[in-house]
PDB file of C-alpha atoms in Angstrom:
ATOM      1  CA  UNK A   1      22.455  -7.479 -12.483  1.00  0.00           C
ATOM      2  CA  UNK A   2      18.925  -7.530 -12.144  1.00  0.00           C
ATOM      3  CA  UNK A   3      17.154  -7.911  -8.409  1.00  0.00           C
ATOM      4  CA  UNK A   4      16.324 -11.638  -7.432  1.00  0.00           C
ATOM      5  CA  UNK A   5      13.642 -12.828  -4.808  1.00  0.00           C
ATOM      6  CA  UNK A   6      15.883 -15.813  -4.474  1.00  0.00           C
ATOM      7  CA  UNK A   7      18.474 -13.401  -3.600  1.00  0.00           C
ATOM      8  CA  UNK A   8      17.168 -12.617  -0.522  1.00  0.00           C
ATOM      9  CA  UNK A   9      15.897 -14.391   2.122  1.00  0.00           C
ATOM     10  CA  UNK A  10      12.645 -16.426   2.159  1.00  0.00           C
ATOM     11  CA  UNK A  11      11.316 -15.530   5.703  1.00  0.00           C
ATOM     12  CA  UNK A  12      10.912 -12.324   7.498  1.00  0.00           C
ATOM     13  CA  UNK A  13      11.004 -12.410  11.627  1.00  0.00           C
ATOM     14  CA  UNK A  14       8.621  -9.578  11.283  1.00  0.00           C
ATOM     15  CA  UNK A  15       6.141 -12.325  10.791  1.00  0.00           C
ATOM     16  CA  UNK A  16       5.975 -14.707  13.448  1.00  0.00           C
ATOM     17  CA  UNK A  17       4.209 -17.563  13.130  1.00  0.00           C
ATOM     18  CA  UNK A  18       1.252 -16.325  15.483  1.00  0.00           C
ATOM     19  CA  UNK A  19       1.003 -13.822  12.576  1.00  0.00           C
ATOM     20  CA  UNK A  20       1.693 -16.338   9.350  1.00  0.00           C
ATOM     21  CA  UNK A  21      -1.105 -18.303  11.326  1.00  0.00           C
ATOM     22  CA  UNK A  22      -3.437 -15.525  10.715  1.00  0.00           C
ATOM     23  CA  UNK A  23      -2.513 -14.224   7.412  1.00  0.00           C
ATOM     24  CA  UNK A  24      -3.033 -17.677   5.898  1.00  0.00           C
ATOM     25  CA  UNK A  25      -6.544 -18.029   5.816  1.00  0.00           C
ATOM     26  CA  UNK A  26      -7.283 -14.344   4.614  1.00  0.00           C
ATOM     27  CA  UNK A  27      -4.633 -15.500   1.868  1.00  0.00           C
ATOM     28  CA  UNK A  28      -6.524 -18.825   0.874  1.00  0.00           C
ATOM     29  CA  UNK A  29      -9.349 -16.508  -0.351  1.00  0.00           C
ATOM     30  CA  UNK A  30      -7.623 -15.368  -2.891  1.00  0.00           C
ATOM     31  CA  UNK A  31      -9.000 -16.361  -6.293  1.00  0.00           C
ATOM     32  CA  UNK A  32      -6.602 -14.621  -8.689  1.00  0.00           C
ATOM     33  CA  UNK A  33      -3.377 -13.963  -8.678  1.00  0.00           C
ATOM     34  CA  UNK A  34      -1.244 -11.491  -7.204  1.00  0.00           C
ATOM     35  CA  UNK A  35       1.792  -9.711  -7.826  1.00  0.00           C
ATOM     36  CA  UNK A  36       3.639  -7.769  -5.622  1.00  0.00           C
ATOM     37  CA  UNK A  37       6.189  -5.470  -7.302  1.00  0.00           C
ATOM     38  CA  UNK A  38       9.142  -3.535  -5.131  1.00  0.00           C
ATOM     39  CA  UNK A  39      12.026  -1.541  -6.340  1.00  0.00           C
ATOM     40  CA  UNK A  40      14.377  -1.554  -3.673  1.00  0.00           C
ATOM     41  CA  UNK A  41      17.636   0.199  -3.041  1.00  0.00           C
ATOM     42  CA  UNK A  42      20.617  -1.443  -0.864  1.00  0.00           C
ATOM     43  CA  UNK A  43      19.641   0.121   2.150  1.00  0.00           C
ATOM     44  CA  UNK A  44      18.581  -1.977   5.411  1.00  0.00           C
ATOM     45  CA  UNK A  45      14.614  -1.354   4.524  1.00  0.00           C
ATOM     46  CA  UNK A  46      14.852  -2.147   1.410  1.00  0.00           C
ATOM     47  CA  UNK A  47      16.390  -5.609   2.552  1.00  0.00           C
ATOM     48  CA  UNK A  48      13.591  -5.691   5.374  1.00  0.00           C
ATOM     49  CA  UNK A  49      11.144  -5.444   2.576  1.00  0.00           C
ATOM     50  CA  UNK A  50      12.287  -7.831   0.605  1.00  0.00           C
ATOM     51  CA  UNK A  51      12.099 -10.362   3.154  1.00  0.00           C
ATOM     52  CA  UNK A  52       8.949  -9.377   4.659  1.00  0.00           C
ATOM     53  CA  UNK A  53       7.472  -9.602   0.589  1.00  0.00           C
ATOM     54  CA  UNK A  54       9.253 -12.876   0.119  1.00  0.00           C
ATOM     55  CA  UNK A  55       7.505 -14.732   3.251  1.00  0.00           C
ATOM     56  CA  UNK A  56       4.229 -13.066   2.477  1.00  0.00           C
ATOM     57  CA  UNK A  57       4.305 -14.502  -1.332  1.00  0.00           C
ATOM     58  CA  UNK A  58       5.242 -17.829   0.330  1.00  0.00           C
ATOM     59  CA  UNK A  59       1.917 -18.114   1.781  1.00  0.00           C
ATOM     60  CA  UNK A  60      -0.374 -18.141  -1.229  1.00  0.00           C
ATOM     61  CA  UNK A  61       0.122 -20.014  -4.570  1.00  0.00           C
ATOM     62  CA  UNK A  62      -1.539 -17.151  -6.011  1.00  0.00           C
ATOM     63  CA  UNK A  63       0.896 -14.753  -5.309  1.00  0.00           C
ATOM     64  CA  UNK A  64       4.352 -13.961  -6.551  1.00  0.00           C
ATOM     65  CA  UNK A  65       7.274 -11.011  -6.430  1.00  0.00           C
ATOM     66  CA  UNK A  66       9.487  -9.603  -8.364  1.00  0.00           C
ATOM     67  CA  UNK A  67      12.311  -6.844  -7.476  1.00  0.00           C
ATOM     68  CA  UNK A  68      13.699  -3.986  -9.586  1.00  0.00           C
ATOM     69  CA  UNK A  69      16.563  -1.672  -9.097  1.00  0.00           C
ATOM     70  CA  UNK A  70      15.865   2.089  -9.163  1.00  0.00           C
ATOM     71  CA  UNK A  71      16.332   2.914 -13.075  1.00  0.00           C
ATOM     72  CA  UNK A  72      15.446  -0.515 -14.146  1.00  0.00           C
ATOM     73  CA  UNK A  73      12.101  -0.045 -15.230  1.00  0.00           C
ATOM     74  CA  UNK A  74      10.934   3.703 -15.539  1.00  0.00           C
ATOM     75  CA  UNK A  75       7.601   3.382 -15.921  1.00  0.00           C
ATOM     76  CA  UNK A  76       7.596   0.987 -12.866  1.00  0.00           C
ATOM     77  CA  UNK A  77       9.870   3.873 -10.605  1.00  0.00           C
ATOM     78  CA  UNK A  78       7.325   6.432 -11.969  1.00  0.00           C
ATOM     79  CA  UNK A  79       4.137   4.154 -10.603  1.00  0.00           C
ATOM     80  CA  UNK A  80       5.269   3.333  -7.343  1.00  0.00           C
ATOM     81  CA  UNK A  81       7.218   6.429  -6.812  1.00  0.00           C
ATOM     82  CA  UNK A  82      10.482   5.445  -6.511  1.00  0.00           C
ATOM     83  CA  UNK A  83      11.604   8.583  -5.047  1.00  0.00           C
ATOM     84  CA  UNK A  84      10.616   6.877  -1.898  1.00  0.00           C
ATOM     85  CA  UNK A  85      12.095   3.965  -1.302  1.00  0.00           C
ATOM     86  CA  UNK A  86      10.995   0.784  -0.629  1.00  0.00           C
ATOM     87  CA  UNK A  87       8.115   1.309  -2.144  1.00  0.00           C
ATOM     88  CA  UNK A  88       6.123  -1.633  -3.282  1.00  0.00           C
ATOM     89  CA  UNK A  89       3.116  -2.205  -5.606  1.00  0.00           C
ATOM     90  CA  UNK A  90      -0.025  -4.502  -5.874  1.00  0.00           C
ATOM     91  CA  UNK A  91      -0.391  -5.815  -8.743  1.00  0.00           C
ATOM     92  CA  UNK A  92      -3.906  -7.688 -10.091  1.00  0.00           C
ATOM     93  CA  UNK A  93      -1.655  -9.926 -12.550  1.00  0.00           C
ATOM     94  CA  UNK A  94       0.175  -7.631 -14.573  1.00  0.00           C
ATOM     95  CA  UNK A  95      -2.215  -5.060 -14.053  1.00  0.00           C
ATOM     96  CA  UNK A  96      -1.157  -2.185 -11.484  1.00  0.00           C
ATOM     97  CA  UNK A  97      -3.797  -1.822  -8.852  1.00  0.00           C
ATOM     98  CA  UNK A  98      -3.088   1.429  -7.675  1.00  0.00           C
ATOM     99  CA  UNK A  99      -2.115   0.856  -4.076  1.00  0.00           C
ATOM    100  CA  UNK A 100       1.945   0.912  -2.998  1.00  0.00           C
ATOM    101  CA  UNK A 101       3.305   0.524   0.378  1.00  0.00           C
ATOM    102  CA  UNK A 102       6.412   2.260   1.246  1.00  0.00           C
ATOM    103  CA  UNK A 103       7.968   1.509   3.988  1.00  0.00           C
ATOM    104  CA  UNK A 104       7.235  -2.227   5.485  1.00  0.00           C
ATOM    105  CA  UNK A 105       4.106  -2.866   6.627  1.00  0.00           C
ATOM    106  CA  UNK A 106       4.420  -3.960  10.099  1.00  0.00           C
ATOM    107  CA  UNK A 107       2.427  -3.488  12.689  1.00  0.00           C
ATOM    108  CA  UNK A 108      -1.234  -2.135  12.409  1.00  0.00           C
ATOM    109  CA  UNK A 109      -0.632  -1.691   8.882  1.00  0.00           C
ATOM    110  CA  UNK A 110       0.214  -5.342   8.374  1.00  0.00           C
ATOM    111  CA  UNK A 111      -4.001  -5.144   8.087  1.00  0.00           C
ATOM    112  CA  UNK A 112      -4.129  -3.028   5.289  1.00  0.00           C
ATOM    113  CA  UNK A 113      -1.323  -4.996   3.582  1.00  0.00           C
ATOM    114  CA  UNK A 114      -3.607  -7.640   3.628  1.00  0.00           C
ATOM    115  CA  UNK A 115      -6.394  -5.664   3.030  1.00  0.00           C
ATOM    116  CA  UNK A 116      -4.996  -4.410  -0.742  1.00  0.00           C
ATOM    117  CA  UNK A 117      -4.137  -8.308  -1.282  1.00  0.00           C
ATOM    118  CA  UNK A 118      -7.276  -9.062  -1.246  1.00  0.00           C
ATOM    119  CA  UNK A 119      -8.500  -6.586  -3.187  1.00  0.00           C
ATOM    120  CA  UNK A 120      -6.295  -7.203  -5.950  1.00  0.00           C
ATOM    121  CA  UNK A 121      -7.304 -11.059  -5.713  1.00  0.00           C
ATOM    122  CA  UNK A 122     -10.907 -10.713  -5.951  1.00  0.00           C
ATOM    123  CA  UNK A 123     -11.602 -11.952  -2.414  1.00  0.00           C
ATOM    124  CA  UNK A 124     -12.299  -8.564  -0.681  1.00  0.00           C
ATOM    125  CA  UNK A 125     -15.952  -8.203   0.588  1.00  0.00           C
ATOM    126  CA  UNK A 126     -18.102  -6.413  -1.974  1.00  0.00           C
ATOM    127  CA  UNK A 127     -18.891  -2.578  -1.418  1.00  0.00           C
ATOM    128  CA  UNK A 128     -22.718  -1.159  -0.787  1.00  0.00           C
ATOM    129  CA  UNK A 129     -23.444   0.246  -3.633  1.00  0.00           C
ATOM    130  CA  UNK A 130     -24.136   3.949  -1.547  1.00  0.00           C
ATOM    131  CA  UNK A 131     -20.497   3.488  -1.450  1.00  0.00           C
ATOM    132  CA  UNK A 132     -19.344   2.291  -5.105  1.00  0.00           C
ATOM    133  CA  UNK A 133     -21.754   5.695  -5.942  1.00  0.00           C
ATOM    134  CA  UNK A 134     -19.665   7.615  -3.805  1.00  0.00           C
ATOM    135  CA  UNK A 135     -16.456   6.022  -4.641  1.00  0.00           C
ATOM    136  CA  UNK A 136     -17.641   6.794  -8.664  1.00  0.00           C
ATOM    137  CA  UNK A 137     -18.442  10.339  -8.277  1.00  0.00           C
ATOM    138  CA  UNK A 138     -14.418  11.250  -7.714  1.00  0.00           C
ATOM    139  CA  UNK A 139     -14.262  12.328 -11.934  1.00  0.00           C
ATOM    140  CA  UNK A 140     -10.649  14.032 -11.343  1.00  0.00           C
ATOM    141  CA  UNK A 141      -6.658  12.126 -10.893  1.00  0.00           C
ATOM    142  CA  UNK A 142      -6.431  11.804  -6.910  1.00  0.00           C
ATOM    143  CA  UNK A 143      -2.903  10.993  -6.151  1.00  0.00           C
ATOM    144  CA  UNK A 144      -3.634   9.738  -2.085  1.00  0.00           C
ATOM    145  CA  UNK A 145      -0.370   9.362   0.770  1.00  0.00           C
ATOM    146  CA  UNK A 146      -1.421   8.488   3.936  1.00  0.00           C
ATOM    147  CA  UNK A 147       1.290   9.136   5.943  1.00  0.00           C
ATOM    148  CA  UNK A 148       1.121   6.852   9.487  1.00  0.00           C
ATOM    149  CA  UNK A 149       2.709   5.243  12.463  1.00  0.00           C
ATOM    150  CA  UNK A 150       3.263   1.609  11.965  1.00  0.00           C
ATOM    151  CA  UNK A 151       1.411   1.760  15.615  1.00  0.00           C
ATOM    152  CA  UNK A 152      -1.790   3.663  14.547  1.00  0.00           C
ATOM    153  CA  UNK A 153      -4.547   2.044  14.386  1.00  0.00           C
ATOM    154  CA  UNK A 154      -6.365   4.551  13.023  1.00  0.00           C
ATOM    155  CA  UNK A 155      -3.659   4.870  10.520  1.00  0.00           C
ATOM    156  CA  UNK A 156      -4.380   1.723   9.419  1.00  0.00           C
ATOM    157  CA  UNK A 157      -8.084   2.089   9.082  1.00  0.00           C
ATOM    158  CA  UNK A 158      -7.412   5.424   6.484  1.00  0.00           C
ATOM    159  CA  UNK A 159      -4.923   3.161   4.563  1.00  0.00           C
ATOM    160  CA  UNK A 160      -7.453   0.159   3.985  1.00  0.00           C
ATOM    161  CA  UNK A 161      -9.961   2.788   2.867  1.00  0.00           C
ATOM    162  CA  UNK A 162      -7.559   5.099   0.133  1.00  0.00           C
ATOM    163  CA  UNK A 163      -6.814   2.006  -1.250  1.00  0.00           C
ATOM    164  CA  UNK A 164     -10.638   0.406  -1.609  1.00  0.00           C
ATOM    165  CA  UNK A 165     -11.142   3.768  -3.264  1.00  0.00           C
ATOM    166  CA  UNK A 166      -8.293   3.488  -5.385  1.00  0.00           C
ATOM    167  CA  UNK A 167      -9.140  -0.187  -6.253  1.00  0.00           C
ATOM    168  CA  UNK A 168     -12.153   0.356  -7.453  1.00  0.00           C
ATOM    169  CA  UNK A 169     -11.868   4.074  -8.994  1.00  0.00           C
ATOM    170  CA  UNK A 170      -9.043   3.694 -11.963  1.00  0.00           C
ATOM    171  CA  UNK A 171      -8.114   7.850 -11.227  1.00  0.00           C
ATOM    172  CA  UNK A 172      -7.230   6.932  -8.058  1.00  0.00           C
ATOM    173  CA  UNK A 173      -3.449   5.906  -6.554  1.00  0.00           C
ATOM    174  CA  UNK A 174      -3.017   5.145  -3.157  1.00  0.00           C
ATOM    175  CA  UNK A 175       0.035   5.335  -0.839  1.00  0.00           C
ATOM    176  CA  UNK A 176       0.612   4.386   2.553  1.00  0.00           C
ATOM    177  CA  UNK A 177       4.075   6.001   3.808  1.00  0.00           C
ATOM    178  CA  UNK A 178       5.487   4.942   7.040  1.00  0.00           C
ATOM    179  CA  UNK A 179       6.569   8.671   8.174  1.00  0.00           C
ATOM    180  CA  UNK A 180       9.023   7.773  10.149  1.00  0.00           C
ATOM    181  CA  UNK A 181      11.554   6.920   7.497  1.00  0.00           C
ATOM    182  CA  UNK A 182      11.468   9.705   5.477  1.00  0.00           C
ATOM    183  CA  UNK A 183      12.296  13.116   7.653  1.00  0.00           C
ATOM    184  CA  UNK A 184      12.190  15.378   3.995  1.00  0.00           C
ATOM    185  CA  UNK A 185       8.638  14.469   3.957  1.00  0.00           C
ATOM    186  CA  UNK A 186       7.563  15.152   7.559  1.00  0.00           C
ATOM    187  CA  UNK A 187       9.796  18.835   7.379  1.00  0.00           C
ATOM    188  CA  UNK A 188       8.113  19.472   4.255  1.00  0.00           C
ATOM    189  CA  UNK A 189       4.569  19.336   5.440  1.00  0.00           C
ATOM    190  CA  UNK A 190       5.714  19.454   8.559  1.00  0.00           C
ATOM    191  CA  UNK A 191       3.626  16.684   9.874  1.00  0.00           C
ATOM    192  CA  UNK A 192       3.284  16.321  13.991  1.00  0.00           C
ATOM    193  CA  UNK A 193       0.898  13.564  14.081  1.00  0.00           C
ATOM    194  CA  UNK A 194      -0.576  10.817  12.044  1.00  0.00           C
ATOM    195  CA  UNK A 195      -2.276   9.981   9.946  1.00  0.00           C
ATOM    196  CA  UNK A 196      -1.848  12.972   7.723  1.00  0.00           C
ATOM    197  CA  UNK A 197      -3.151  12.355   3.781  1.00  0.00           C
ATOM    198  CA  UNK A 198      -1.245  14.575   1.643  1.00  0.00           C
ATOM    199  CA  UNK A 199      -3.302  14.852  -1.590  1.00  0.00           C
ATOM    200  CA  UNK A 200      -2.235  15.571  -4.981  1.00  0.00           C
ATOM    201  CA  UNK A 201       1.047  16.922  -2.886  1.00  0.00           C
ATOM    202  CA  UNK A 202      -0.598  19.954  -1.715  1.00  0.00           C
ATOM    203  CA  UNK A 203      -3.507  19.428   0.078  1.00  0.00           C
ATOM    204  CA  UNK A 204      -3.349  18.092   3.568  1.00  0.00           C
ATOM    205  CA  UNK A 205      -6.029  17.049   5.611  1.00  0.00           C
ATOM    206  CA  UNK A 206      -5.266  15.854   9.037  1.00  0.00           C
ATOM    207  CA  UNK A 207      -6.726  13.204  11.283  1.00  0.00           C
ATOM    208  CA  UNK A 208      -8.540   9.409  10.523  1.00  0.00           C
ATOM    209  CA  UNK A 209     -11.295   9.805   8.046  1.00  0.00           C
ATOM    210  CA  UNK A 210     -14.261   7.079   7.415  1.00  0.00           C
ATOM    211  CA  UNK A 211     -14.537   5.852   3.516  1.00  0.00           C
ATOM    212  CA  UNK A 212     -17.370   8.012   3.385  1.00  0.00           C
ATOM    213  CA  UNK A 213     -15.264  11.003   4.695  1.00  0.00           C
ATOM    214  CA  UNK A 214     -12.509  10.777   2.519  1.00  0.00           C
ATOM    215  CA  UNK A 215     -14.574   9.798  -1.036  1.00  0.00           C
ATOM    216  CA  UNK A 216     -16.821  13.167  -0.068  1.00  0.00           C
ATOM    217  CA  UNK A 217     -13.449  15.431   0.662  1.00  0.00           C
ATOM    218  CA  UNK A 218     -12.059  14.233  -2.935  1.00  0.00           C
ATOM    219  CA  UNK A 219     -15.026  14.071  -5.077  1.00  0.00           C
ATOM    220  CA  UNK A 220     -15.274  18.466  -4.384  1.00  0.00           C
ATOM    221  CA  UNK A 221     -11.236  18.339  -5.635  1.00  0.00           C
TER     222      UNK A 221
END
């Protein structure tokens, strides 16, 4: 049977309402809608996420959710990764915006959460255009995980700007992956401390990076 929002429930108490207070008005920029995407598995994150995505939609008219099963939609496991799990996308409409979450979002990252939201809505402050030149001269796939601490504020900061990049450059796919929930991943790169961006699953490069840091380090890939 086929995942329902409506089968889970419609508030998270990983958003209090101090928090719902200040994700609303972010959320009443948005000025198209939204779709956030998550295949889930029956595990206790996967029912966290669900939650947590079901109160977020709640706040906006111009967002909406929908759940999948691993299996259920290929293509979708394939996008999002679904060797990860939860792992859930932003969606501009229909349209896959590049930018998936796995893990929830709590904490600092809660920021960057909103940050992709908006992006996807067309209500995220323009780019320079020093930047968007920047951003544009990446001409190769870049497959971005930023692997964090849902503590790390710096963490954060790397996630909101992977996923700018991948926003506006279509070869670009952004991940943010709470470390702590998959121990495979940290033994395989055999990550100490975060944030640690794992790109195109070989190349690792340690420490926060500014947007301008990170769009020079993949436009020489």
């Amino acid at each position: 049977m086929p995942l329902r929002p409506e089968d889970h429930p419609a508030k998270s108490p990983l958003i209090a309402p101090e928090l719902e207070d200040q994700l609303k008005p972010l959320l009443d920029k948005l000025s198209a809608p939204v779709t956030l995407v998550c295949v889930l598995d029956e595990g206790e994150k996967s029912a966290e996420m669900a939650a947590f995505v079901n109160h977020i939609a709640g706040l906006s008219p111009q967002l909406s959710c929908k759940f999948l099963a691993p299996g259920e939609d290929p293509g979708t496991d394939e996008a999002l990764d679904a060797s990860l799990l939860p792992a859930t996308g932003i969606y501009a409409g229909e349209a896959f915006g590049r930018m998936v979450f796995h893990g929830v979002p709590g904490g600092k990252e809660i920021t960057g959460f909103a940050g992709a939201l908006l992006n996807a809505g067309s209500a995220a402050k323009p780019l320079d255009k020093p930047t968007l030149k920047d951003i544009a001269k990446i001409k190769k796939p870049v497959d971005i995980r930023v692997c964090v601490s849902l503590a790390c504020h710096h963490c954060a900061q790397l996630v909101m700007s992977a996923q700018r990049v991948a926003w506006e450059n279509p070869l670009v796919t952004a991940h943010m992956i709470d470390a702590n929930l998959y121990p495979e991943l940290v033994a395989k790169y055999q990550i100490q401390r975060v944030p640690l961006t794992v790109v195109n699953g070989d190349k690792t490069i340690p420490g926060g990076k500014t947007m301008a840091e990170l769009t020079t380090l993949l436009a020489k890939l």
